[in-house]
Amino acid sequence: MSTIGTITPSSLSIKDLPWQILWDKDKCTLCGRCTAVCPVSAIELGVFRKRLIEVDIEGNQPGGNVYKTYYGIRQKTAPAYHCVGCAMCTMACPNDAIMPMAGDETDKLRYHINQGGQPQRRGGRRNVPGGVLDRIKFIRISMLTDPALDAGRHEFELRTLLGRVLPPEKNLKFIRENGWIPPVREIYPLIIGGMSFGALSPTMWEGLQMGVAYLNEELKMPVRMCTGEGGCPPRLLRSRFLRYVILQIASGYFGWDEIIHAIPEMKVDPCAVEIKYGQGAKPGDGGLLMWHKVKKLIATIRGVPEGISLPSPPTHQTQYSIEESVAKMIQSMYMAWGFRVPVYPKISATSTAMAVLNNLSRNQYAAGISIDGEDGGTGAAYNVSMDHMGHPIASCVRDCYLNLVTIGQQNEIPIFAGGGVGKTGNLAANAASLIMLGASGVQTGKYIMQAAAGCLGSESGRCNICNIGLCPKGITSQDPRLYRRLDPEAVAQRVVDVFVSFDTELRKIMAPLGRSTSLPIGMSDALGIDDKDIADRLKIKYVV
Amino acid sequence: MCRLLAISSDTPVSPMVALNALDVMREGHDGSGVGLFLRGLGGPLEKMKDAPILSGIFTDSGIRKLDEYMLDQGFMTKYKISIKTPKTTPPGIPKRDIYLIRAYEYPEEWEEISDTERFSRLTHIRLSLQAMGNEKKDMIVFSFWPDTVMIKEIGDPLAVGKFLKLGDKDLDARIIMAQGRQNTNYAINLYACHPFFIQGFSTMTNGENTAFVPIREYLISRGEPGYTGFYSDSEVFVHILHYTLTHLNLGIEAYKHVITPLREEALKAHPDGPFLKQLKQSCRKLIIDGPNCVIGVLPDSTMFMAQDRKKLRPGIVGGRPGMYVFSSETCGLDAVLPDRDATADFQPMHTDTVLVKPDRREVTICQQSEPLPHLH
């Protein structure tokens, strides 16, 4: 701050910010790469004044002050330009001269990031590290009485079902009588959760699709990816790769004009249709694609003008009751593809999830339910929604599964769980826990972004600028200068790496439990936790 | 591991034959318990094939409770086999008051009812007696079914057989299933001893069913009153068998497709692929896991053996027309039928179900890759 400046309530010092830039003058070559790469312009060229005291040791001249200037990096303190800690400066610096460091106390920025009355909006996640899933252990280890299996050599059936499965008696009756048997997909239990074309950059989307196609066609792993709400590129809609795609329809119906018109030209059916009613990261709030990202391509696919923000309503405006209109919507979507494509709703985890589930259990078309917990991610949302709204996934999935057990429909309506799966890197362990709590499969988004594309987001408030299209890795940007940083081939390769390693880890969990013939859905006797209350709540074993 | 031995014979055989064979395989069990299932009874019970026989263990007060209850239900005792035990019990075998095998006359009003209704009522009576017995631990009821006797006891199989003098009794049978128990993860509870029984179906298993909990939850939610108990993770095998054959009206050939379905690639090549895929999906919760060799018998006295998906437990079938033996080990088979043609012995593998039909003419091998027989 200048000595003649004015202190306003929102005048902050570097210390008040969540991230402080450490810059080493000795190492800096003044190349300027850091200031160029910074997505939020948090740093700029700084001209600093320096006073030196010089003394003529021979005494010919009187000693005195010498004023010099030097150049370096200055961190801005205006709230609009605060450092987000992405550390792209560190990545770009040839001499490792610069690095953002997290402040040692709660920042003051949070009190001032609502300038103009606009509450903070951001992308990312809840920023609460850890969670129940990471604490769950697999305790039923096969020892002597039954041999543990060999994860490397034995045959494992790592498949799950997506679709309404009829009870056996009814199924056989319908086979005999040529009744309508709902479509059921046999898929890999780890789904890439809905991240829209628009929220993600074209290169990211292409990379994911290529990776998914490779997994299916070369490795025979039936991995599926959900589009999120943003439509689907026209060429993909008309390609044979559509069978690997779950099309999402949400309250803004973005992209569905294109999809509906492409139906007659589709070579194959999509895997499924997901009707999004809620998102774990911002439950009760609608989708949001901020104007920064609505470029020409996105606008075309979504059927909207360029450069306007696209907030989806929090709910489907045409629907007022689950009994009637949700059922109708599910049925209409079935009808669009001649009852050959499973249609299921996705909801946020909530204390009212059981009411939804019970309604779905009586709707013969509901092909499953996807439940998204509070630790899910988002491309854009209000901070308050992300940090304070939502329900943890573990107990929600468990309650729903046990409810299905009570009514005997645990095999009929598959539950897919998402929201924080692998949030601290333990993707397979978290997925296995949720499966054993009752999920038929899991959905993950953030982990894929981190592992397959190098997303910098973390559980400690790093980066989180997915919303404004400035993603420094080009993952969530629509600016070609940024998204060209991301090589789709490399993303595809990493997607394959992630799934192949996940597959091995899942076997490494299942094999010692003596499970291989089917996915251990609801195998709660294998789970334990060192907290009595959690154990009681989840109806698993308490172990210390 | 446990050891299993089952005999299917044209002429009645003494249960001691099976217990002797278990003793030959004693390295494979720890003598912690024995279970016997007898059907096609010879002796006096042969003449009353339709009379339901109650098998169980009772205390003196339990037997009074039983008599009172059965009288209330309108059942009259038709015949009973009393097992008198010596005053001192050998080590390892608990002291009991009465081992009961009692054939009843149906109440008159039962004459008009359908088989389904009769089966359901018989099951209801067995379950009621079990529940009554659980209160004061004075009644243990294994089965209540025509032409069926079950005996279970803690202790070494041969010692128990000798102690109960099973060889002297009129208990020779054409179908015998015997299990020598290796006590593992559950406390010794007689209801956890194999074989298990429901409405004419019985199975025993050498193994550990690691998918037990989800299967149990699914069976309980089927609304069939007999799917209860679950003292052992192997009890679900008999319930799945009952479910497959009575609720789904499928044949024994389909049982293996329910408990260990084929993988997708194999289903694509299967002549009944589309049907089996549907069956696999809708019966997904009945897929078993872990090492298991299942031996069972159907109400028509067809005997079968099926292995888990990886064939992790031993099992062998051999014999000659008129008598076949299913055993965990070859030495058990040798003990019963030393003079058979051993070259024709068969060890079922991971997709096989071996059947010996009631005519006992041959061993039939059904592979999962074969077409299912058409059921009409």
Short mmCIF file of C-alpha atoms in Angstrom, two decimals, chain A residues 117-450:
data_model
loop_
_atom_site.label_atom_id
_atom_site.label_comp_id
_atom_site.label_asym_id
_atom_site.label_seq_id
_atom_site.Cartn_x
_atom_site.Cartn_y
_atom_site.Cartn_z
CA GLY A 117 -23.21 -7.24 -2.95
CA GLN A 118 -22.32 -10.26 -5.05
CA PRO A 119 -21.63 -13.27 -2.84
CA GLN A 120 -18.64 -15.37 -3.67
CA ARG A 121 -19.11 -17.79 -6.48
CA ARG A 122 -16.55 -20.34 -7.43
CA GLY A 123 -15.97 -23.80 -8.75
CA GLY A 124 -14.48 -26.73 -6.98
CA ARG A 125 -15.56 -28.50 -3.87
CA ARG A 126 -16.47 -28.12 -0.22
CA ASN A 127 -12.87 -27.89 0.91
CA VAL A 128 -13.30 -30.08 3.95
CA PRO A 129 -10.58 -32.71 3.98
CA GLY A 130 -11.14 -36.30 5.06
CA GLY A 131 -14.43 -37.99 5.70
CA VAL A 132 -16.13 -41.15 6.83
CA LEU A 133 -15.35 -43.09 3.67
CA ASP A 134 -11.63 -42.86 4.29
CA ARG A 135 -12.09 -44.23 7.79
CA ILE A 136 -13.93 -47.37 6.78
CA LYS A 137 -11.80 -50.51 6.80
CA PHE A 138 -12.39 -53.86 5.16
CA ILE A 139 -12.21 -56.26 8.03
CA ARG A 140 -13.58 -59.58 6.82
CA ILE A 141 -10.37 -61.09 5.55
CA SER A 142 -10.43 -64.68 4.37
CA MET A 143 -8.01 -66.59 6.53
CA LEU A 144 -7.52 -70.33 6.47
CA THR A 145 -11.19 -71.28 6.77
CA ASP A 146 -11.72 -70.05 3.28
CA PRO A 147 -8.85 -69.20 1.02
CA ALA A 148 -8.27 -65.61 0.01
CA LEU A 149 -8.38 -65.18 -3.73
CA ASP A 150 -5.61 -64.07 -5.99
CA ALA A 151 -6.27 -60.60 -7.31
CA GLY A 152 -3.79 -61.13 -10.11
CA ARG A 153 -4.73 -64.57 -11.34
CA HIS A 154 -8.31 -65.38 -10.45
CA GLU A 155 -11.30 -64.43 -12.51
CA PHE A 156 -13.26 -61.44 -11.20
CA GLU A 157 -16.66 -60.23 -12.25
CA LEU A 158 -16.43 -56.47 -11.85
CA ARG A 159 -19.71 -55.52 -13.45
CA THR A 160 -22.83 -53.88 -12.24
CA LEU A 161 -26.33 -53.34 -13.57
CA LEU A 162 -27.88 -50.06 -14.56
CA GLY A 163 -31.59 -50.41 -15.23
CA ARG A 164 -34.77 -51.57 -13.60
CA VAL A 165 -34.30 -55.21 -12.77
CA LEU A 166 -37.53 -57.13 -12.42
CA PRO A 167 -38.04 -59.49 -9.50
CA PRO A 168 -37.16 -63.02 -10.66
CA GLU A 169 -40.72 -64.35 -10.70
CA LYS A 170 -41.98 -61.43 -12.74
CA ASN A 171 -38.97 -61.53 -15.03
CA LEU A 172 -39.54 -65.18 -15.91
CA LYS A 173 -43.25 -64.59 -16.35
CA PHE A 174 -42.57 -61.73 -18.75
CA ILE A 175 -40.10 -63.86 -20.70
CA ARG A 176 -42.79 -66.52 -21.09
CA GLU A 177 -45.50 -64.07 -21.95
CA ASN A 178 -43.45 -61.66 -24.04
CA GLY A 179 -44.01 -58.85 -21.57
CA TRP A 180 -41.94 -55.68 -21.53
CA ILE A 181 -38.68 -56.23 -19.72
CA PRO A 182 -36.98 -52.96 -18.89
CA PRO A 183 -33.61 -52.40 -20.54
CA VAL A 184 -30.69 -53.17 -18.24
CA ARG A 185 -27.07 -52.29 -18.99
CA GLU A 186 -24.20 -54.32 -17.68
CA ILE A 187 -21.55 -51.72 -16.99
CA TYR A 188 -18.38 -51.05 -15.05
CA PRO A 189 -19.16 -49.99 -11.48
CA LEU A 190 -17.16 -46.75 -11.75
CA ILE A 191 -18.90 -44.14 -13.88
CA ILE A 192 -17.44 -40.81 -14.89
CA GLY A 193 -20.03 -38.50 -13.38
CA GLY A 194 -21.86 -35.74 -15.20
CA MET A 195 -19.51 -32.95 -16.21
CA SER A 196 -20.95 -30.94 -19.04
CA PHE A 197 -19.54 -29.94 -22.36
CA GLY A 198 -19.25 -26.31 -21.43
CA ALA A 199 -18.19 -26.81 -17.88
CA LEU A 200 -15.33 -28.83 -19.36
CA SER A 201 -13.22 -27.66 -22.23
CA PRO A 202 -13.46 -29.30 -25.66
CA THR A 203 -10.04 -30.91 -25.23
CA MET A 204 -10.97 -32.33 -21.83
CA TRP A 205 -14.21 -33.73 -23.15
CA GLU A 206 -12.54 -35.20 -26.16
CA GLY A 207 -9.87 -36.77 -24.00
CA LEU A 208 -12.43 -38.33 -21.69
CA GLN A 209 -14.45 -39.70 -24.59
CA MET A 210 -11.36 -41.14 -26.24
CA GLY A 211 -10.27 -42.76 -23.00
CA VAL A 212 -13.72 -44.24 -22.46
CA ALA A 213 -13.84 -45.53 -26.02
CA TYR A 214 -10.43 -47.17 -25.61
CA LEU A 215 -11.43 -48.80 -22.35
CA ASN A 216 -14.51 -50.26 -24.00
CA GLU A 217 -13.17 -51.26 -27.37
CA GLU A 218 -9.63 -52.33 -26.56
CA LEU A 219 -9.75 -53.37 -22.92
CA LYS A 220 -13.37 -54.58 -22.89
CA MET A 221 -14.16 -52.58 -19.78
CA PRO A 222 -17.72 -51.27 -20.13
CA VAL A 223 -16.97 -47.84 -18.69
CA ARG A 224 -19.66 -45.20 -19.07
CA MET A 225 -19.53 -41.43 -18.89
CA CYS A 226 -22.35 -39.03 -18.18
CA THR A 227 -22.62 -35.86 -20.24
CA GLY A 228 -23.78 -33.57 -17.49
CA GLU A 229 -26.22 -30.87 -18.53
CA GLY A 230 -24.92 -29.32 -21.68
CA GLY A 231 -25.91 -31.54 -24.51
CA CYS A 232 -23.61 -33.69 -26.53
CA PRO A 233 -21.51 -32.85 -29.58
CA PRO A 234 -23.49 -33.64 -32.75
CA ARG A 235 -20.93 -36.01 -34.19
CA LEU A 236 -20.84 -38.06 -31.00
CA LEU A 237 -24.64 -38.28 -31.04
CA ARG A 238 -24.45 -39.84 -34.47
CA SER A 239 -21.55 -42.18 -33.76
CA ARG A 240 -21.34 -45.72 -32.43
CA PHE A 241 -19.57 -44.35 -29.36
CA LEU A 242 -22.87 -42.98 -28.08
CA ARG A 243 -23.48 -46.34 -26.43
CA TYR A 244 -20.80 -45.42 -23.89
CA VAL A 245 -22.55 -42.19 -22.99
CA ILE A 246 -25.21 -41.45 -20.39
CA LEU A 247 -27.12 -38.40 -21.60
CA GLN A 248 -28.13 -36.05 -18.84
CA ILE A 249 -31.20 -33.87 -18.95
CA ALA A 250 -31.51 -31.20 -16.30
CA SER A 251 -33.76 -28.31 -15.50
CA GLY A 252 -32.31 -26.01 -18.16
CA TYR A 253 -32.77 -28.67 -20.86
CA PHE A 254 -29.62 -27.33 -22.46
CA GLY A 255 -28.64 -29.22 -25.58
CA TRP A 256 -31.76 -31.30 -25.77
CA ASP A 257 -33.08 -29.68 -28.89
CA GLU A 258 -29.99 -30.99 -30.64
CA ILE A 259 -30.30 -34.41 -29.00
CA ILE A 260 -33.98 -34.88 -29.83
CA HIS A 261 -33.38 -33.92 -33.43
CA ALA A 262 -30.50 -36.34 -33.66
CA ILE A 263 -32.54 -39.34 -32.48
CA PRO A 264 -33.59 -40.46 -35.97
CA GLU A 265 -29.95 -40.39 -37.05
CA MET A 266 -28.51 -42.22 -34.07
CA LYS A 267 -26.69 -45.41 -34.99
CA VAL A 268 -26.86 -46.77 -31.48
CA ASP A 269 -28.82 -46.02 -28.34
CA PRO A 270 -27.13 -44.14 -25.54
CA CYS A 271 -26.30 -46.16 -22.44
CA ALA A 272 -28.94 -44.38 -20.37
CA VAL A 273 -30.62 -41.09 -19.66
CA GLU A 274 -29.99 -39.38 -16.35
CA ILE A 275 -32.54 -36.84 -15.23
CA LYS A 276 -30.78 -34.49 -12.90
CA TYR A 277 -32.87 -33.16 -10.07
CA GLY A 278 -30.03 -32.23 -7.81
CA GLN A 279 -26.30 -32.02 -7.44
CA GLY A 280 -24.46 -32.88 -4.28
CA ALA A 281 -22.12 -29.90 -4.36
CA LYS A 282 -24.95 -27.38 -4.50
CA PRO A 283 -28.14 -29.18 -3.58
CA GLY A 284 -31.32 -27.32 -4.18
CA ASP A 285 -29.56 -24.93 -6.52
CA GLY A 286 -29.60 -25.12 -10.27
CA GLY A 287 -26.77 -25.59 -12.70
CA LEU A 288 -24.68 -22.60 -13.62
CA LEU A 289 -22.48 -21.90 -16.58
CA MET A 290 -21.15 -18.39 -16.23
CA TRP A 291 -21.03 -16.09 -19.23
CA HIS A 292 -17.24 -16.26 -19.44
CA LYS A 293 -17.50 -19.78 -20.77
CA VAL A 294 -20.43 -19.46 -23.14
CA LYS A 295 -18.39 -19.19 -26.31
CA LYS A 296 -19.61 -19.90 -29.81
CA LEU A 297 -19.22 -23.69 -29.72
CA ILE A 298 -20.96 -24.03 -26.37
CA ALA A 299 -23.70 -21.65 -27.40
CA THR A 300 -24.33 -23.67 -30.55
CA ILE A 301 -24.52 -27.02 -28.80
CA ARG A 302 -26.72 -25.67 -26.06
CA GLY A 303 -28.89 -23.64 -28.41
CA VAL A 304 -28.38 -20.30 -26.65
CA PRO A 305 -26.84 -16.91 -27.51
CA GLU A 306 -23.15 -16.38 -26.81
CA GLY A 307 -21.78 -14.62 -23.75
CA ILE A 308 -24.71 -14.91 -21.37
CA SER A 309 -24.76 -16.72 -18.06
CA LEU A 310 -26.76 -19.95 -18.14
CA PRO A 311 -28.33 -20.65 -14.79
CA SER A 312 -30.55 -23.73 -14.78
CA PRO A 313 -33.49 -23.43 -12.44
CA PRO A 314 -33.18 -25.27 -9.16
CA THR A 315 -35.99 -27.54 -10.18
CA HIS A 316 -37.69 -28.70 -13.32
CA GLN A 317 -40.24 -25.96 -13.83
CA THR A 318 -42.82 -28.23 -15.34
CA GLN A 319 -42.81 -30.60 -12.44
CA TYR A 320 -44.63 -30.27 -9.22
CA SER A 321 -44.96 -33.78 -7.90
CA ILE A 322 -42.85 -36.87 -7.97
CA GLU A 323 -45.84 -39.14 -8.19
CA GLU A 324 -47.14 -37.64 -11.36
CA SER A 325 -44.85 -35.45 -13.36
CA VAL A 326 -41.52 -37.05 -12.50
CA ALA A 327 -43.05 -40.37 -13.43
CA LYS A 328 -44.25 -38.79 -16.66
CA MET A 329 -40.85 -37.36 -17.43
CA ILE A 330 -39.19 -40.71 -16.87
CA GLN A 331 -41.77 -42.34 -19.09
CA SER A 332 -41.43 -39.68 -21.79
CA MET A 333 -37.69 -40.18 -21.94
CA TYR A 334 -38.25 -43.91 -22.27
CA MET A 335 -40.67 -43.25 -25.07
CA ALA A 336 -38.14 -41.14 -26.97
CA TRP A 337 -35.97 -44.21 -27.51
CA GLY A 338 -38.72 -46.78 -27.84
CA PHE A 339 -38.35 -48.05 -24.27
CA ARG A 340 -34.88 -49.37 -25.04
CA VAL A 341 -32.88 -46.96 -22.88
CA PRO A 342 -32.89 -46.93 -19.06
CA VAL A 343 -33.91 -43.63 -17.50
CA TYR A 344 -33.08 -42.78 -13.93
CA PRO A 345 -33.08 -39.68 -11.76
CA LYS A 346 -30.11 -38.17 -10.03
CA ILE A 347 -30.74 -36.38 -6.77
CA SER A 348 -28.64 -34.68 -4.15
CA ALA A 349 -28.12 -36.66 -1.01
CA THR A 350 -30.74 -35.36 1.38
CA SER A 351 -32.63 -36.41 4.43
CA THR A 352 -35.64 -36.76 2.12
CA ALA A 353 -33.94 -39.22 -0.24
CA MET A 354 -35.99 -42.11 1.13
CA ALA A 355 -39.23 -40.43 0.14
CA VAL A 356 -37.91 -40.12 -3.40
CA LEU A 357 -36.75 -43.72 -3.38
CA ASN A 358 -40.05 -45.03 -2.11
CA ASN A 359 -41.82 -43.25 -4.89
CA LEU A 360 -39.42 -44.62 -7.45
CA SER A 361 -39.88 -48.11 -6.11
CA ARG A 362 -43.51 -47.90 -7.17
CA ASN A 363 -42.67 -46.48 -10.59
CA GLN A 364 -42.02 -49.46 -12.81
CA TYR A 365 -39.93 -47.39 -15.21
CA ALA A 366 -37.40 -45.89 -12.80
CA ALA A 367 -34.14 -47.53 -13.81
CA GLY A 368 -32.22 -46.67 -10.69
CA ILE A 369 -31.28 -43.71 -8.61
CA SER A 370 -28.13 -41.71 -8.51
CA ILE A 371 -27.40 -40.00 -5.22
CA ASP A 372 -24.81 -37.26 -5.06
CA GLY A 373 -23.29 -36.42 -1.70
CA GLU A 374 -22.11 -33.10 -0.30
CA ASP A 375 -18.49 -33.72 -1.22
CA GLY A 376 -19.25 -33.61 -4.92
CA GLY A 377 -17.70 -30.99 -7.12
CA THR A 378 -19.13 -28.33 -9.38
CA GLY A 379 -18.02 -26.06 -12.16
CA ALA A 380 -19.75 -23.09 -10.64
CA ALA A 381 -21.84 -22.36 -7.59
CA TYR A 382 -22.33 -19.97 -4.77
CA ASN A 383 -19.80 -20.56 -2.04
CA VAL A 384 -22.51 -20.81 0.58
CA SER A 385 -24.23 -23.63 -1.30
CA MET A 386 -21.01 -25.54 -1.64
CA ASP A 387 -19.85 -25.10 1.92
CA HIS A 388 -23.05 -25.43 3.86
CA MET A 389 -25.72 -27.26 1.91
CA GLY A 390 -25.84 -30.97 1.54
CA HIS A 391 -25.84 -34.37 3.09
CA PRO A 392 -22.99 -36.85 3.42
CA ILE A 393 -23.22 -39.75 1.01
CA ALA A 394 -22.46 -42.69 3.29
CA SER A 395 -25.51 -42.70 5.55
CA CYS A 396 -27.78 -41.61 2.72
CA VAL A 397 -26.79 -44.57 0.56
CA ARG A 398 -26.96 -46.94 3.51
CA ASP A 399 -30.43 -45.78 4.54
CA CYS A 400 -31.70 -46.07 0.99
CA TYR A 401 -30.23 -49.53 0.50
CA LEU A 402 -31.60 -50.85 3.77
CA ASN A 403 -34.95 -49.37 2.89
CA LEU A 404 -34.88 -51.33 -0.36
CA VAL A 405 -33.92 -54.44 1.62
CA THR A 406 -36.95 -53.95 3.82
CA ILE A 407 -39.27 -53.80 0.85
CA GLY A 408 -37.36 -56.56 -0.95
CA GLN A 409 -36.34 -54.41 -3.92
CA GLN A 410 -32.61 -54.25 -3.29
CA ASN A 411 -31.87 -55.84 -6.64
CA GLU A 412 -34.48 -53.91 -8.55
CA ILE A 413 -33.45 -50.29 -8.21
CA PRO A 414 -29.69 -49.88 -8.39
CA ILE A 415 -28.29 -47.03 -6.32
CA PHE A 416 -25.36 -45.12 -7.76
CA ALA A 417 -23.42 -43.08 -5.25
CA GLY A 418 -21.27 -40.06 -5.89
CA GLY A 419 -19.88 -37.05 -4.13
CA GLY A 420 -16.42 -37.23 -2.66
CA VAL A 421 -15.49 -40.65 -3.96
CA GLY A 422 -11.70 -40.58 -4.00
CA LYS A 423 -11.55 -37.04 -2.63
CA THR A 424 -8.28 -37.79 -0.89
CA GLY A 425 -7.04 -40.10 -3.58
CA ASN A 426 -8.52 -43.33 -2.23
CA LEU A 427 -10.77 -43.95 -5.19
CA ALA A 428 -10.99 -47.75 -5.07
CA ALA A 429 -11.29 -47.95 -1.29
CA ASN A 430 -14.03 -45.30 -1.20
CA ALA A 431 -15.86 -46.96 -4.08
CA ALA A 432 -15.66 -50.37 -2.44
CA SER A 433 -16.97 -48.94 0.84
CA LEU A 434 -19.97 -47.41 -0.87
CA ILE A 435 -20.65 -50.61 -2.79
CA MET A 436 -20.55 -52.65 0.39
CA LEU A 437 -22.85 -50.12 2.05
CA GLY A 438 -25.32 -50.82 -0.74
CA ALA A 439 -24.43 -48.85 -3.84
CA SER A 440 -24.50 -50.72 -7.13
CA GLY A 441 -21.82 -48.45 -8.49
CA VAL A 442 -20.19 -45.09 -7.98
CA GLN A 443 -19.76 -41.91 -9.93
CA THR A 444 -16.70 -39.73 -9.79
CA GLY A 445 -15.83 -36.44 -11.39
CA LYS A 446 -13.20 -34.53 -9.44
CA TYR A 447 -10.89 -37.51 -9.15
CA ILE A 448 -10.97 -37.93 -12.90
CA MET A 449 -10.16 -34.24 -13.39
CA GLN A 450 -7.28 -34.46 -10.97
#
